[in-house]
XYZ file of C-alpha atoms in Angstrom:
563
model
C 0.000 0.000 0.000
C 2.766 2.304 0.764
C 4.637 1.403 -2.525
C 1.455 2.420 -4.424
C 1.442 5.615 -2.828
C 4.867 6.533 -3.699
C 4.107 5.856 -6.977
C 1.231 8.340 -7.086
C 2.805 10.541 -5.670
C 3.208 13.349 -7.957
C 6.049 16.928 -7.036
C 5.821 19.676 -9.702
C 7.057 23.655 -9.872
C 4.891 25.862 -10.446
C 3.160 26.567 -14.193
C 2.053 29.651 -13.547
C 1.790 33.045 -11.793
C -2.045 34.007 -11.313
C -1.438 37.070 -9.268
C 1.050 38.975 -6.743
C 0.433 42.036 -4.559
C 3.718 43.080 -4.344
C 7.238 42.609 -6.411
C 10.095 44.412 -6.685
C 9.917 44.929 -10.845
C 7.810 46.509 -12.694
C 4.832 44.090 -14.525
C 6.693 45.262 -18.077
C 10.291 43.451 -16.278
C 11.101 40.041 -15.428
C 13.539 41.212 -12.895
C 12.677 40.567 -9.920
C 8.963 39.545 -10.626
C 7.038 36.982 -9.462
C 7.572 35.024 -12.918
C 10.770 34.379 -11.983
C 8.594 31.610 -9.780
C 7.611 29.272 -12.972
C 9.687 26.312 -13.592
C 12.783 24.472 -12.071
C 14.799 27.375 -9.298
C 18.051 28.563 -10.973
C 19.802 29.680 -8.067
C 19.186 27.950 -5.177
C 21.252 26.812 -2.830
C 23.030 30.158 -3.148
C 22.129 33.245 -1.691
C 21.792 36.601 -2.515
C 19.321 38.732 -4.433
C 18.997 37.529 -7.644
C 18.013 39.227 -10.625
C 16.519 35.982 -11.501
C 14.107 35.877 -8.662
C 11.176 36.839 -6.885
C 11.466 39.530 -4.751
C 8.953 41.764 -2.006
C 9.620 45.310 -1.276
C 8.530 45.551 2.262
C 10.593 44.481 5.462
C 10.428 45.370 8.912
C 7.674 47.925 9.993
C 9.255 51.239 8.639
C 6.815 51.632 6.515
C 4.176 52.016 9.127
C 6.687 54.913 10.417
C 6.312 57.570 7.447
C 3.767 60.087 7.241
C 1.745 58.465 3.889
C 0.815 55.572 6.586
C -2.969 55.058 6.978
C -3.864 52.311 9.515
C -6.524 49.851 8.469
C -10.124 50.979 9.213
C -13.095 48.321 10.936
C -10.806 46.174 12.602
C -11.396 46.682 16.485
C -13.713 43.750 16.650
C -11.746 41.174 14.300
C -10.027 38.303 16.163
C -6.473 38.393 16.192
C -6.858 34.866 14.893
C -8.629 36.245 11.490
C -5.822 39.076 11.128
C -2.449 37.723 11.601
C -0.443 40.281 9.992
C -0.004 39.533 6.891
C 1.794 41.440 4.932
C 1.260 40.485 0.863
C 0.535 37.236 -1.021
C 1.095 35.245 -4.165
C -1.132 32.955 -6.172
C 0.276 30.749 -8.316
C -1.316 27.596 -10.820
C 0.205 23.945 -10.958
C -0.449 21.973 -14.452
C -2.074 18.720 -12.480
C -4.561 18.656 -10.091
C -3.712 16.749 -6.732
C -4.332 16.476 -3.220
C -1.899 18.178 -1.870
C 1.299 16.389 0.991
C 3.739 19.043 1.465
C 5.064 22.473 -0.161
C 8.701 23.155 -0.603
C 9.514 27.266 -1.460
C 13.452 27.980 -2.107
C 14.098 31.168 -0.041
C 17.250 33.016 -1.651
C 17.651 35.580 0.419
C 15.948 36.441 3.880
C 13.723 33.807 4.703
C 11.228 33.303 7.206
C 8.344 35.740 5.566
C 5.609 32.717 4.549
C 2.971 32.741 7.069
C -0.272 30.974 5.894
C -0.386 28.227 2.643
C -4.108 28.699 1.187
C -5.561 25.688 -1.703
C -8.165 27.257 -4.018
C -11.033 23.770 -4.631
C -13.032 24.472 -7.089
C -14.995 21.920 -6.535
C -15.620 22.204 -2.587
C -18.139 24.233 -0.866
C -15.738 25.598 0.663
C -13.575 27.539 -2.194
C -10.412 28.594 -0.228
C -9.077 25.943 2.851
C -5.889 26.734 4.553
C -3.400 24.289 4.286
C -0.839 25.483 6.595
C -0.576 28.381 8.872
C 2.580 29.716 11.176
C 1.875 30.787 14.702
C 4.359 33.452 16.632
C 5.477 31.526 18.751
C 6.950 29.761 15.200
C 7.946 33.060 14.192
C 10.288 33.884 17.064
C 12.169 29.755 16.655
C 12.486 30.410 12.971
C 16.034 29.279 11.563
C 18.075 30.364 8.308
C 17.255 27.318 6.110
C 16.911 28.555 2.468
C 14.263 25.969 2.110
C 10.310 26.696 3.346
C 9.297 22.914 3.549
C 5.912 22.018 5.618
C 3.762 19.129 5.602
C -0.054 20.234 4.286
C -3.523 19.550 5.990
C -4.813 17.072 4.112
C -7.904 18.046 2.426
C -10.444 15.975 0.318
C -10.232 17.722 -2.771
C -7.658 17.937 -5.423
C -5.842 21.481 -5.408
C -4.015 22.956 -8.468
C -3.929 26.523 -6.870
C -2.045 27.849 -4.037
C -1.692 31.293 -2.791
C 0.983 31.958 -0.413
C 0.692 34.678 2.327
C 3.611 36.843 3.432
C 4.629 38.512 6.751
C 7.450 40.585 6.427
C 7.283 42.555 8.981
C 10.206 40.555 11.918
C 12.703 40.817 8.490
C 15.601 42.786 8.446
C 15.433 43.370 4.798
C 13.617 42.086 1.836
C 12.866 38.267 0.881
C 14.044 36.541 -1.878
C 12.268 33.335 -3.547
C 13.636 31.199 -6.119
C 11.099 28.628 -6.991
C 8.025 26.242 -5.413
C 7.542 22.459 -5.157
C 4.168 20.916 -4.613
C 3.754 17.316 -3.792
C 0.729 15.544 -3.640
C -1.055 12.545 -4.536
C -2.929 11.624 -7.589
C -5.931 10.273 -5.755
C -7.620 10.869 -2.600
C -5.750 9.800 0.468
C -7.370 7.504 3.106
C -7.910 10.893 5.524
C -8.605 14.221 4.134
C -10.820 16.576 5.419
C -14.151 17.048 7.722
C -16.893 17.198 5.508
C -19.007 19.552 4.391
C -20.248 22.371 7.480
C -23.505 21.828 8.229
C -26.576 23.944 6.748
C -27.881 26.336 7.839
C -31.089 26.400 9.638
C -34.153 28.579 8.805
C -35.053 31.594 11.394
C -36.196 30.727 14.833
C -39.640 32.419 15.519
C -39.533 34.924 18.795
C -42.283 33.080 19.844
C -41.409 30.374 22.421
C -37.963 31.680 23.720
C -38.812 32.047 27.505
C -36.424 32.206 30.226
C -34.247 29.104 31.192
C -34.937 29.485 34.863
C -37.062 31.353 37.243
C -35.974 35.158 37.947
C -33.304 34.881 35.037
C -33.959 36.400 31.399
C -33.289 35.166 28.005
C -30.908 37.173 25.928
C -33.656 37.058 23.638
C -35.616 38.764 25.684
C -33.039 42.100 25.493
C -34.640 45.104 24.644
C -33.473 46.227 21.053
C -31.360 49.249 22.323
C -29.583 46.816 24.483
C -28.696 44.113 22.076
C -27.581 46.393 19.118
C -25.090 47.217 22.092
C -24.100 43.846 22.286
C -23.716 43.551 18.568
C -21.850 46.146 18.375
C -18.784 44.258 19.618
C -18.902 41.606 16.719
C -17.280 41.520 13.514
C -19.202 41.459 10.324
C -18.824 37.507 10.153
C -20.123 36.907 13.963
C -23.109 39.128 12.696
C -24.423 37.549 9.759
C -24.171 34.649 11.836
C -25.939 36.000 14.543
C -28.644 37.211 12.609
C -29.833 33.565 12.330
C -30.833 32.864 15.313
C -33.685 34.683 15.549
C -36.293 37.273 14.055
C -35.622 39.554 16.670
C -31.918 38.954 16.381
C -32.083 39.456 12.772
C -33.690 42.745 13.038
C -31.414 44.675 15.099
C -28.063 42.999 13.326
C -29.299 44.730 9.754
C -29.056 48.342 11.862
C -26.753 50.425 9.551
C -25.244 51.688 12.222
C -23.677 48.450 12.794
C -22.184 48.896 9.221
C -20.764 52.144 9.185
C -16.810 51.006 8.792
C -16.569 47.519 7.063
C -13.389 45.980 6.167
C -14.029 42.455 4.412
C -9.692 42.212 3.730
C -9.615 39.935 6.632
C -12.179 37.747 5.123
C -11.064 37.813 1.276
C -11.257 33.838 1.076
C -15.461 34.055 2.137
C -16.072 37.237 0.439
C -17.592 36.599 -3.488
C -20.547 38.186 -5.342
C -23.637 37.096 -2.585
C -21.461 38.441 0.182
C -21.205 41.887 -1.189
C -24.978 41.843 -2.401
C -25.650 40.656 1.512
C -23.779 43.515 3.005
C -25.531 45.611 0.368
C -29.157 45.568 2.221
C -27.302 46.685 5.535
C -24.884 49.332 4.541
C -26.867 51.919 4.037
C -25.125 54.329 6.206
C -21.590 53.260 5.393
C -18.903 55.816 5.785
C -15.416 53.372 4.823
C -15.550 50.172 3.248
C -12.373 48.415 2.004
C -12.916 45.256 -0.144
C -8.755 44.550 -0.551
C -8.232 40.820 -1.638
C -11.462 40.117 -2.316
C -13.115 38.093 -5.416
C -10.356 35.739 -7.115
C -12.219 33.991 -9.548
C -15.854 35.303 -9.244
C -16.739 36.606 -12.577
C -19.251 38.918 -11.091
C -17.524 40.211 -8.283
C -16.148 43.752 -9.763
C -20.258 44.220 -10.822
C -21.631 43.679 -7.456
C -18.842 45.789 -5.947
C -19.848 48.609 -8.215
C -23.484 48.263 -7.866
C -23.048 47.873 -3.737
C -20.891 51.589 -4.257
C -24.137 52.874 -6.506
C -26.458 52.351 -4.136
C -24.699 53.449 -0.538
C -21.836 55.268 -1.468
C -23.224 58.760 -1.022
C -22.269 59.398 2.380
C -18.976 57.202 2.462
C -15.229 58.446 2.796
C -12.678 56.444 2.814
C -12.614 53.366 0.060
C -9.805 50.551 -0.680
C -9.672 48.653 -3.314
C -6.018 47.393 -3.306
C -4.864 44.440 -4.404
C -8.103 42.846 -6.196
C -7.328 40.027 -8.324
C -10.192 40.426 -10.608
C -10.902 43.757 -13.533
C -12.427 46.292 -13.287
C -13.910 48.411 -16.547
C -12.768 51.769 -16.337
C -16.488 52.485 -17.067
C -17.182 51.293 -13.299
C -14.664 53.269 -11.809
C -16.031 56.240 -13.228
C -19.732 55.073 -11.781
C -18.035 54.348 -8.624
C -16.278 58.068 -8.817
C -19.126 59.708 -9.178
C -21.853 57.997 -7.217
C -19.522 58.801 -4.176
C -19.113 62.095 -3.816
C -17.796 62.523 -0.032
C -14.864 60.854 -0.983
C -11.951 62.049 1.181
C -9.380 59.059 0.698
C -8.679 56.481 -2.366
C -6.869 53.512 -2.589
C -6.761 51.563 -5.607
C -3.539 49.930 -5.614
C -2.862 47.415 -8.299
C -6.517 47.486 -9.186
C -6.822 46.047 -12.586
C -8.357 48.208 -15.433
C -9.594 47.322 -18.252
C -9.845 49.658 -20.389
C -8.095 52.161 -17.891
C -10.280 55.149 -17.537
C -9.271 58.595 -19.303
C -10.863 61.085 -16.863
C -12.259 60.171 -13.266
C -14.188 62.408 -11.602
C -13.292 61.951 -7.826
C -13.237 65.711 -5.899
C -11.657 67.167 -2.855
C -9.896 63.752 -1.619
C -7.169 64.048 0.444
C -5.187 60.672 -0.001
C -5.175 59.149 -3.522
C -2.899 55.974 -4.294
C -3.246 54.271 -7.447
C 0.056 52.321 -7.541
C 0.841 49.901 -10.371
C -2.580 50.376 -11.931
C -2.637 51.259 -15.807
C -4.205 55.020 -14.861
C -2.281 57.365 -17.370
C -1.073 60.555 -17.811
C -4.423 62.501 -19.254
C -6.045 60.873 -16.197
C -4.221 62.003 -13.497
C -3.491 65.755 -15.258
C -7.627 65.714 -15.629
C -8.121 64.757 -12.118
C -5.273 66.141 -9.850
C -6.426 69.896 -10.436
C -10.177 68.911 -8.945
C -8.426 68.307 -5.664
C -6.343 70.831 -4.407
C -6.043 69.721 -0.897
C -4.606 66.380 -1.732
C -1.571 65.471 0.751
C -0.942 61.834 0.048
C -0.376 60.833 -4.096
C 1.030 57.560 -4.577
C 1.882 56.941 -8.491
C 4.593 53.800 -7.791
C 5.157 51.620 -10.714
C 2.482 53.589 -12.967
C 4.220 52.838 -16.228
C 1.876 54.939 -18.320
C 2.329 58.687 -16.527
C 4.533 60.989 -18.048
C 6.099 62.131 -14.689
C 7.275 65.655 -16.474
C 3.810 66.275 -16.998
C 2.777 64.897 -14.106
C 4.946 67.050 -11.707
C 4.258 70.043 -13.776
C 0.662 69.757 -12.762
C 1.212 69.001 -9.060
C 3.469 71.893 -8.945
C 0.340 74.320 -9.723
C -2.400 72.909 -8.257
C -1.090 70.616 -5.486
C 1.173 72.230 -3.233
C -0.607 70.959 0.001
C 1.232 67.433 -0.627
C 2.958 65.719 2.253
C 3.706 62.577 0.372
C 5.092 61.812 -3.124
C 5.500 58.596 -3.955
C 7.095 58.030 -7.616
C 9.290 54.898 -7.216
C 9.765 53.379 -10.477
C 7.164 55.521 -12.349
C 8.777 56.274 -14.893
C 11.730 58.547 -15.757
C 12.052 62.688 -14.133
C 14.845 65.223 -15.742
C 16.479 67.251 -12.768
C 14.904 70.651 -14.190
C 11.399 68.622 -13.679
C 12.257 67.263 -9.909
C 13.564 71.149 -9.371
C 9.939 72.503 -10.015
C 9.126 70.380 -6.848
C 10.300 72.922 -4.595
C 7.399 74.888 -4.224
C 5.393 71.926 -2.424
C 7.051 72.941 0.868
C 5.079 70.628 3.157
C 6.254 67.484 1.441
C 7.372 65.391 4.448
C 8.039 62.489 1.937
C 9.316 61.911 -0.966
C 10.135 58.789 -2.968
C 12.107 59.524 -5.952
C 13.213 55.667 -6.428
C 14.717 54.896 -9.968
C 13.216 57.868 -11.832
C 16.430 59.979 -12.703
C 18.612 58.098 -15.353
C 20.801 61.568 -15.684
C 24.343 61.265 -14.788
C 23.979 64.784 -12.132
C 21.313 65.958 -10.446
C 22.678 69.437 -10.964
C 21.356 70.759 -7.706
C 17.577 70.263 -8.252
C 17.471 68.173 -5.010
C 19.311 70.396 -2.601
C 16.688 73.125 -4.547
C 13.417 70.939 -2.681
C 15.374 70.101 0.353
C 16.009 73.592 1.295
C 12.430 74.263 0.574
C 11.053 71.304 2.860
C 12.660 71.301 6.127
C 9.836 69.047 7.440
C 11.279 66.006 5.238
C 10.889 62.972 7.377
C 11.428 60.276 4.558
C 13.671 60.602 1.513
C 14.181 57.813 -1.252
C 16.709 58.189 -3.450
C 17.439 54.306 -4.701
C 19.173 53.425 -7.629
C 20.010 57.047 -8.705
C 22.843 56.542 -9.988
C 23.695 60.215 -10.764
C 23.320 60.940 -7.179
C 26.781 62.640 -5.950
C 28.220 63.796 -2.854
C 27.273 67.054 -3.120
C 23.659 65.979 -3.066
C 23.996 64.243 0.031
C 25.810 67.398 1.763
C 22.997 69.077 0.434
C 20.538 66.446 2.920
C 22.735 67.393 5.769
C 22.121 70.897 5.200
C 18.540 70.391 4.783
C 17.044 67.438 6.311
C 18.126 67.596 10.310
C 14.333 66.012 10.852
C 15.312 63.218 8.523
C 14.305 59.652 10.234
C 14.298 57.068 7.066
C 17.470 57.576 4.306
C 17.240 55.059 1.034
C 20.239 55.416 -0.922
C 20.576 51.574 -2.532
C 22.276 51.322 -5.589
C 23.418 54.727 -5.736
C 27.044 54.154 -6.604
C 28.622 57.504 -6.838
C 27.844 58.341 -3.028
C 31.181 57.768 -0.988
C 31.641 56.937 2.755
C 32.802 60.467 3.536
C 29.275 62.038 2.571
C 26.961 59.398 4.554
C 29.255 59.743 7.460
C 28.077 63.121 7.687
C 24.706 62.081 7.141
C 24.973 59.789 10.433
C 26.648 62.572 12.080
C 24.301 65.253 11.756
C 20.679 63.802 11.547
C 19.899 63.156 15.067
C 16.655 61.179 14.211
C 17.602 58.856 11.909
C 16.467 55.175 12.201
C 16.680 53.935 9.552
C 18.933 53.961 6.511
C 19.459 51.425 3.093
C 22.686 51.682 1.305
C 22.945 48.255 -0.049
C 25.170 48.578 -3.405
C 26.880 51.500 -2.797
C 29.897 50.456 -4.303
C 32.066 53.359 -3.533
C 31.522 53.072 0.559
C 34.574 51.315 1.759
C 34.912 48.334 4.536
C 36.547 50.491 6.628
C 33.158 53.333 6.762
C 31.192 50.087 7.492
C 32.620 48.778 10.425
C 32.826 52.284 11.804
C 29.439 52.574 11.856
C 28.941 49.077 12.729
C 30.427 50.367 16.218
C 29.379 54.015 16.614
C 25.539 53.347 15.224
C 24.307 49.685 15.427
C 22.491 50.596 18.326
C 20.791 53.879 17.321
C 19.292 52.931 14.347
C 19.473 50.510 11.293
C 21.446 50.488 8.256
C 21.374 48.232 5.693
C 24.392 46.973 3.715
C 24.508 43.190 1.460
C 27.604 42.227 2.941
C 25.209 42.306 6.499
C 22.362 40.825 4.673
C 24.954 37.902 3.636
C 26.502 37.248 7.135
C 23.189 37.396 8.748
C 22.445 34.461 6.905
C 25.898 32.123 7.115
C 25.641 33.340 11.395
């Protein structure tokens, strides 16, 4: 019996790449993409960061440090059990079908992020199970293996789907991945699974419910007032289950005012079309809703989400929509855009577009981040003079903008901005970042890959001296960056707390020294790949600064692991 099994026993890499929330290249690069996942792994066991590879962007919790953070809305009542923190995740496609035994992931370079294995089945009633899931206490035992291997849960469907979830928030700099191994069998295995949940039962009439005992009262008995108080400790799941137990229940758990912040992110493998059309008919008085995660593979999810935002987004302020593995038409964006008009914060990161809209209609926000989505340049020129008290514009990885023409326009009509984000959006002349300068409460700036010029010719030290509030400054992989720009930082930047200067390989030891020297509040600094800063710098401030704040180097990143 055991020799049969090993012979149906079937291990294969992965086909394909379905979707990823975050990567380190652009979707138009195979550098450091999540493609780099399909097939046999090409580097392992070395490791390093490979070009060849998959790669996150996020490490540590910096990023929750810098003014363009917004915490998560309509979480207070979530179990910390539904919301580990989870940071991004991957979904990737197998060619056969099996029941899954165990998942090997080749981890090239800081491992330890993988924190929940997820099987899409089809065929269940149950679409998403989890397969595998890593507790803290795991977290805090973790060793350097380069190799993620875990036994699965053994479920009684066959799996060709998996989506990996990432927490990257204990790592001292990014994770690397070089490749994934599923092995599983062809048929179903002797034990797999409990069987389908049991249905649900129809409403329970009031009538009946009487106390248990003498002198004691039956919560059904609560007045309304005092029960919609109860409720209002549950999360949106323990409601629509509590809304079953009664008529009287049911009543009081569709209040509105139960619904007024809703954040389904937490529950992206239960959400689908009949969830959204549920919390439809009890949202009327909704003020934030984000829907992040939500719909892989329901056809008619991006339709239901647009119709729920038709018919209660009037009064509602903050939306997310980040991350949504299913299109969108630009025609529903514009519905959505203009059916909410109290709109104060947008997130659409990665939201997928088809056709991308040319003009959206979205007024007075605040906060607008539409981050590796296809908006373009006739979009954002359209739409950024409509709301002149923006603060927060996130553009990363938006390979259609014209960042000349972009900046141009933010220059005249949005100088409240406190964040800029631009990483890898394209390509900025110095005489265009130089125009910058009059947006004196910037308080972040990303600049990341964007100016292929050899000099910078001044036009950063130009917008330093204009923002002496700057908090955050990335300057990664500009390779024209010289030590005179850097002095210019010291001059400028005395608040500075976060410094990214990776891959910027004209900046000596000398300059960044004085960087260390002079900003007081610094805690945190990248300058893996500059070539040009010498051992001798490095253990320096190895002695004078480990303990003050962090900086990242590769030669670190490459002990840490052979320690």
């Amino acid at each position: 019996m055991a020799q049969r099994a090993e012979v149906d026993r079937k291990c294969q890499y992965v086909q394909g790449v379905l979707y990823a929330s975050d990567q380190y290249g652009p979707s138009t690069s195979i550098s450091y993409t999540a493609m780099n996942l399909i097939g046999r792994p090409e580097n392992y066991p070395d490791f390093d960061e490979f070009v060849n590879s998959y790669m996150l962007t996020t490490h540590g919790e910096w990023w929750r440090e810098v003014p363009s953070f917004y915490p998560e809305f309509g979480l207070s009542n979530v179990p910390a059990s539904q919301n580990p923190p989870v940071t991004d995740f991957i979904v990737v496609s197998f060619e056969d079908p099996v029941f899954p035994l165990s998942l090997e992931v080749y981890e090239t370079f800081n491992p330890g992020a993988i924190r929940r294995v997820w099987a899409f089945t089809p065929a269940g009633s149950v679409k998403w199970e989890l397969l595998w899931t890593r507790t803290w206490a795991d977290v805090c035992l973790l060793t350097r293996a380069p190799v993620f291997k875990e036994n699965l849960i053994k479920i009684k469907t066959p799996v060709r789907v998996i989506r990996l979830e990432f927490d990257t928030t204990h790592l001292q700099y990014i994770p690397g991945y070089d490749g994934m191994l599923l092995c599983g069998l062809a048929d179903r295995p002797s034990e797999c699974g409990q069987g389908d949940p049991p249905a649900l039962q129809p409403l329970a009439d009031d009538v009946g419910h009487t106390s248990s005992r003498a002198g004691t009262i039956n919560i059904t008995e609560l007045a309304a007032e005092m029960l919609l108080n109860i409720f209002s400790f549950l999360d949106i799941w323990s409601l629509s289950s509590v809304e079953r137990v009664c008529q009287k229940f049911n009543l009081v758990a569709r209040d509105p005012g139960l619904f007024r912040a809703v954040n389904l992110r937490p529950y992206w493998m239960l959400v689908n079309t009949a969830r959204v059309q549920w919390l439809a008919a009890r949202c009327t008085g909704i003020r934030k809703l984000d829907v992040s995660w939500c719909g892989m593979f329901d056809a008619n999810f991006a339709a239901s989400v647009h119709r729920l935002l038709l018919t209660c987004g009037k009064a509602i302020t903050h939306l997310r929509l980040d991350d949504i593995p299913v299109p969108f038409t630009g025609e529903q964006l514009c519905g959505i855009a203009d059916h909410c008009p109290s709109l104060k914060e947008v997130s659409l990161r990665q939201m997928q577009l088809q056709p991308p809209p040319e003009q959206l209609s979205f007024i007075n926000l605040t906060r607008l981040n539409v981050a590796r989505t296809a908006i373009g340049t006739e979009c954002l020129v359209h739409l950024l003079p409509r709301n002149p008290q923006l603060q927060h514009l996130n553009v990363t990885c938006c390979l259609n903008v014209d960042l000349q023409e972009l900046v141009t326009t933010i220059t005249k009509h949005n100088r409240e901005l406190i964040s800029l984000n631009l990483w890898k959006a394209g390509e900025l002349l110095p005489a265009g970042l130089r125009t910058l300068q009059v947006c004196t409460k910037l308080r972040e700036l990303d600049l990341g890959w964007t100016i292929p010029q050899d000099r910078l010719d001044g036009a950063l030290g130009d917008v330093l001296k204009s923002c002496p509030g700057m908090l955050k400054l990335g300057l990664a992989g500009l390779r024209g960056l010289q030590d005179a720009d850097v002095v210019d930082i010291v001059k400028y930047c005395r608040q500075l707390q976060q410094l990214d200067l990776m891959g910027c390989i004209s900046v000596t030891g000398s300059s960044v020294d004085r960087v260390f020297y002079t900003c007081c509040n610094l805690r945190f600094v990248d300058i893996n790949h500059c070539e040009r800063i010498t051992n001798a710098f490095l253990m320096d401030w190895d002695m004078l600064y480990s303990g003050i704040f962090q900086f990242i180097t590769r030669a670190k990143m490459i002990d840490y692991h052979s320690n």
